[in-house]
């Protein structure tokens, strides 16, 4: 029996029609209709269809974890912030041990490096954890991605510094909630699932609407 593709730790025992492969019961229970686009006729969803009202509270909490920091960004920077949320899912898939503390260390290191570069100096600020240094490199590569038309995004150091400052603030805030080692990463995964991929550049600024 293969490992669950969502957590990569437990055994996949439930065939998920949305994923097309078995996932573990824990991920099925925690991620259905949040990170998983469950079809209405899913047998596992049907057993609990009357108990999903609480999911809206979780969605609103996720938005509140990023909204104060997103509001400080302009249109271009907000697009990059959403790109980072999507990219974090890829980093997490490659690094199952990644948690908010390790990511915060990496973001701080990359942020300091970019700020130093803005002053005309090339210096990579080290971290005490070699894993964080690797994550910082991989996170930097996320911002070198291309949009859906194949154009390089190539953010300026000013935009990149602003986005990294927002990520650092959101991560630090989530850690101070004491809501778990993966509170921000879990919120980022759910928000990225709702985004449906990296946002395309456009005239309208992304907005978070809290009902």
Tab-separated table of C-alpha atoms in Angstrom:
chain	number	residue	atom	x	y	z
A	1	UNK	CA	0.000	0.000	0.000
A	2	UNK	CA	1.519	3.315	-1.094
A	3	UNK	CA	1.891	6.415	1.059
A	4	UNK	CA	-0.778	9.106	0.980
A	5	UNK	CA	0.235	11.702	-1.684
A	6	UNK	CA	-0.979	14.574	0.532
A	7	UNK	CA	0.880	13.952	3.801
A	8	UNK	CA	3.445	11.417	2.493
A	9	UNK	CA	3.553	9.759	5.908
A	10	UNK	CA	0.393	7.689	6.387
A	11	UNK	CA	-0.907	4.898	4.149
A	12	UNK	CA	-3.435	5.732	1.459
A	13	UNK	CA	-6.531	3.696	2.287
A	14	UNK	CA	-9.388	5.683	0.720
A	15	UNK	CA	-9.695	5.977	-3.031
A	16	UNK	CA	-10.163	9.702	-3.684
A	17	UNK	CA	-12.161	10.393	-6.885
A	18	UNK	CA	-10.835	13.965	-7.040
A	19	UNK	CA	-7.191	12.874	-6.818
A	20	UNK	CA	-7.570	9.617	-8.703
A	21	UNK	CA	-5.504	7.768	-6.101
A	22	UNK	CA	-5.774	6.538	-2.503
A	23	UNK	CA	-5.305	9.022	0.331
A	24	UNK	CA	-5.230	8.466	4.083
A	25	UNK	CA	-8.378	8.875	6.212
A	26	UNK	CA	-6.800	11.752	8.169
A	27	UNK	CA	-6.152	13.836	5.047
A	28	UNK	CA	-9.566	12.923	3.676
A	29	UNK	CA	-11.185	14.246	6.838
A	30	UNK	CA	-9.070	17.399	7.179
A	31	UNK	CA	-8.638	18.478	3.564
A	32	UNK	CA	-11.934	17.600	1.853
A	33	UNK	CA	-13.571	20.648	0.244
A	34	UNK	CA	-10.606	22.731	1.424
A	35	UNK	CA	-7.564	21.438	-0.459
A	36	UNK	CA	-9.444	18.698	-2.321
A	37	UNK	CA	-12.046	19.595	-4.944
A	38	UNK	CA	-14.435	16.828	-3.915
A	39	UNK	CA	-17.152	15.820	-6.412
A	40	UNK	CA	-20.673	16.037	-5.020
A	41	UNK	CA	-21.201	12.274	-5.349
A	42	UNK	CA	-18.078	11.299	-3.379
A	43	UNK	CA	-19.028	8.488	-0.981
A	44	UNK	CA	-16.752	9.815	1.753
A	45	UNK	CA	-18.191	13.321	1.484
A	46	UNK	CA	-21.742	12.021	1.443
A	47	UNK	CA	-21.378	10.504	4.882
A	48	UNK	CA	-20.582	13.914	6.360
A	49	UNK	CA	-22.359	16.319	4.013
A	50	UNK	CA	-24.313	17.963	6.830
A	51	UNK	CA	-21.259	18.920	8.878
A	52	UNK	CA	-19.351	21.347	6.647
A	53	UNK	CA	-20.637	24.665	7.899
A	54	UNK	CA	-17.515	25.049	10.056
A	55	UNK	CA	-15.261	25.094	6.995
A	56	UNK	CA	-16.155	28.734	6.334
A	57	UNK	CA	-14.589	29.660	9.670
A	58	UNK	CA	-11.387	27.936	8.606
A	59	UNK	CA	-11.368	29.754	5.270
A	60	UNK	CA	-11.853	33.113	6.943
A	61	UNK	CA	-9.074	32.359	9.425
A	62	UNK	CA	-6.730	31.528	6.547
A	63	UNK	CA	-7.523	34.822	4.855
A	64	UNK	CA	-6.977	36.763	8.048
A	65	UNK	CA	-3.531	35.210	8.371
A	66	UNK	CA	-2.411	36.915	5.159
A	67	UNK	CA	-4.779	39.855	4.626
A	68	UNK	CA	-2.994	42.425	6.872
A	69	UNK	CA	0.289	41.754	5.091
A	70	UNK	CA	-1.188	41.564	1.603
A	71	UNK	CA	-2.810	44.984	2.021
A	72	UNK	CA	0.631	46.574	2.273
A	73	UNK	CA	1.543	45.422	-1.244
A	74	UNK	CA	0.792	46.990	-4.601
A	75	UNK	CA	-0.764	45.078	-7.493
A	76	UNK	CA	2.450	43.583	-8.837
A	77	UNK	CA	3.682	42.624	-5.380
A	78	UNK	CA	0.342	41.027	-4.483
A	79	UNK	CA	0.598	38.840	-7.581
A	80	UNK	CA	4.062	37.747	-6.494
A	81	UNK	CA	2.764	37.022	-2.993
A	82	UNK	CA	0.129	34.682	-4.424
A	83	UNK	CA	2.785	33.096	-6.638
A	84	UNK	CA	4.803	32.398	-3.496
A	85	UNK	CA	1.818	30.710	-1.828
A	86	UNK	CA	1.437	28.395	-4.809
A	87	UNK	CA	5.192	27.771	-4.931
A	88	UNK	CA	5.279	26.828	-1.256
A	89	UNK	CA	3.149	23.788	-2.054
A	90	UNK	CA	5.863	22.555	-4.387
A	91	UNK	CA	8.562	23.152	-1.783
A	92	UNK	CA	6.547	21.301	0.810
A	93	UNK	CA	6.040	18.329	-1.489
A	94	UNK	CA	9.791	18.084	-1.998
A	95	UNK	CA	10.600	18.648	1.687
A	96	UNK	CA	8.118	16.813	3.954
A	97	UNK	CA	10.017	18.049	7.041
A	98	UNK	CA	9.388	21.705	6.148
A	99	UNK	CA	7.546	23.576	8.891
A	100	UNK	CA	6.788	27.217	9.641
A	101	UNK	CA	9.934	27.712	11.751
A	102	UNK	CA	12.251	26.415	9.033
A	103	UNK	CA	10.445	28.421	6.361
A	104	UNK	CA	10.635	31.593	8.474
A	105	UNK	CA	14.402	31.112	8.855
A	106	UNK	CA	14.719	30.723	5.078
A	107	UNK	CA	12.522	33.738	4.302
A	108	UNK	CA	14.471	35.938	6.716
A	109	UNK	CA	17.759	34.876	5.161
A	110	UNK	CA	16.533	35.529	1.615
A	111	UNK	CA	14.990	38.855	2.660
A	112	UNK	CA	18.261	40.064	4.192
A	113	UNK	CA	20.158	38.944	1.086
A	114	UNK	CA	17.807	40.891	-1.213
A	115	UNK	CA	17.957	44.003	0.981
A	116	UNK	CA	21.757	43.872	0.921
A	117	UNK	CA	21.697	43.481	-2.862
A	118	UNK	CA	19.504	46.588	-3.124
A	119	UNK	CA	22.366	48.511	-1.524
A	120	UNK	CA	24.723	47.361	-4.276
A	121	UNK	CA	26.376	44.544	-2.336
A	122	UNK	CA	26.311	40.869	-3.255
A	123	UNK	CA	26.248	38.804	-0.085
A	124	UNK	CA	24.142	35.785	0.825
A	125	UNK	CA	23.185	35.976	4.470
A	126	UNK	CA	23.750	32.585	6.114
A	127	UNK	CA	21.422	30.721	8.444
A	128	UNK	CA	22.200	28.486	11.397
A	129	UNK	CA	20.311	25.638	9.724
A	130	UNK	CA	21.726	24.328	6.447
A	131	UNK	CA	18.245	23.125	5.513
A	132	UNK	CA	16.984	26.710	5.682
A	133	UNK	CA	19.734	27.797	3.282
A	134	UNK	CA	18.537	25.221	0.753
A	135	UNK	CA	14.914	26.288	1.205
A	136	UNK	CA	15.933	29.941	0.687
A	137	UNK	CA	17.565	29.008	-2.623
A	138	UNK	CA	14.500	27.064	-3.746
A	139	UNK	CA	12.164	29.860	-2.678
A	140	UNK	CA	14.233	32.343	-4.667
A	141	UNK	CA	13.773	30.116	-7.711
A	142	UNK	CA	9.989	30.353	-7.313
A	143	UNK	CA	10.202	34.043	-8.190
A	144	UNK	CA	12.137	33.190	-11.347
A	145	UNK	CA	9.138	31.320	-12.772
A	146	UNK	CA	7.249	32.280	-15.919
A	147	UNK	CA	3.636	33.237	-16.379
A	148	UNK	CA	1.136	31.201	-18.413
A	149	UNK	CA	2.320	32.838	-21.643
A	150	UNK	CA	5.937	31.901	-20.975
A	151	UNK	CA	7.131	35.391	-20.044
A	152	UNK	CA	9.680	35.624	-17.203
A	153	UNK	CA	8.281	37.291	-14.114
A	154	UNK	CA	11.680	38.728	-13.074
A	155	UNK	CA	10.600	40.864	-10.112
A	156	UNK	CA	12.678	43.861	-9.127
A	157	UNK	CA	14.578	43.652	-5.855
A	158	UNK	CA	12.230	46.283	-4.454
A	159	UNK	CA	9.151	44.184	-5.221
A	160	UNK	CA	10.846	41.003	-4.038
A	161	UNK	CA	11.885	42.614	-0.749
A	162	UNK	CA	8.318	43.809	-0.124
A	163	UNK	CA	6.875	40.344	-0.771
A	164	UNK	CA	9.465	38.644	1.432
A	165	UNK	CA	8.741	41.152	4.208
A	166	UNK	CA	5.034	40.283	3.911
A	167	UNK	CA	5.767	36.554	4.030
A	168	UNK	CA	8.050	37.047	7.016
A	169	UNK	CA	5.376	39.015	8.850
A	170	UNK	CA	2.645	36.465	8.098
A	171	UNK	CA	4.850	33.563	9.171
A	172	UNK	CA	5.900	35.260	12.378
A	173	UNK	CA	2.291	36.141	13.183
A	174	UNK	CA	1.124	32.560	12.564
A	175	UNK	CA	3.854	31.177	14.813
A	176	UNK	CA	2.854	33.511	17.630
A	177	UNK	CA	-0.674	32.063	17.437
A	178	UNK	CA	0.751	28.762	18.732
A	179	UNK	CA	-1.655	27.019	16.358
A	180	UNK	CA	0.791	24.289	15.381
A	181	UNK	CA	4.091	23.832	13.566
A	182	UNK	CA	2.449	24.072	10.131
A	183	UNK	CA	-0.266	26.684	10.703
A	184	UNK	CA	0.943	29.063	7.980
A	185	UNK	CA	1.934	26.327	5.520
A	186	UNK	CA	-1.467	24.678	5.915
A	187	UNK	CA	-3.214	28.013	5.363
A	188	UNK	CA	-1.015	28.693	2.315
A	189	UNK	CA	-1.909	25.291	0.867
A	190	UNK	CA	-5.628	25.913	1.273
A	191	UNK	CA	-5.395	29.409	-0.193
A	192	UNK	CA	-3.313	28.137	-3.125
A	193	UNK	CA	-5.931	25.462	-3.796
A	194	UNK	CA	-8.602	28.162	-3.945
A	195	UNK	CA	-6.432	30.270	-6.260
A	196	UNK	CA	-6.121	27.280	-8.580
A	197	UNK	CA	-2.535	28.013	-9.638
A	198	UNK	CA	-0.285	31.009	-10.062
A	199	UNK	CA	-2.273	34.178	-10.786
A	200	UNK	CA	-1.871	35.757	-14.202
A	201	UNK	CA	-0.813	39.369	-14.461
A	202	UNK	CA	-3.802	41.602	-15.137
A	203	UNK	CA	-5.240	45.036	-14.538
A	204	UNK	CA	-7.257	44.101	-11.457
A	205	UNK	CA	-5.564	43.889	-8.099
A	206	UNK	CA	-6.224	40.599	-6.239
A	207	UNK	CA	-8.575	41.208	-3.319
A	208	UNK	CA	-9.457	39.177	-0.276
A	209	UNK	CA	-13.144	39.349	0.570
A	210	UNK	CA	-14.142	38.364	4.095
A	211	UNK	CA	-17.803	37.694	4.588
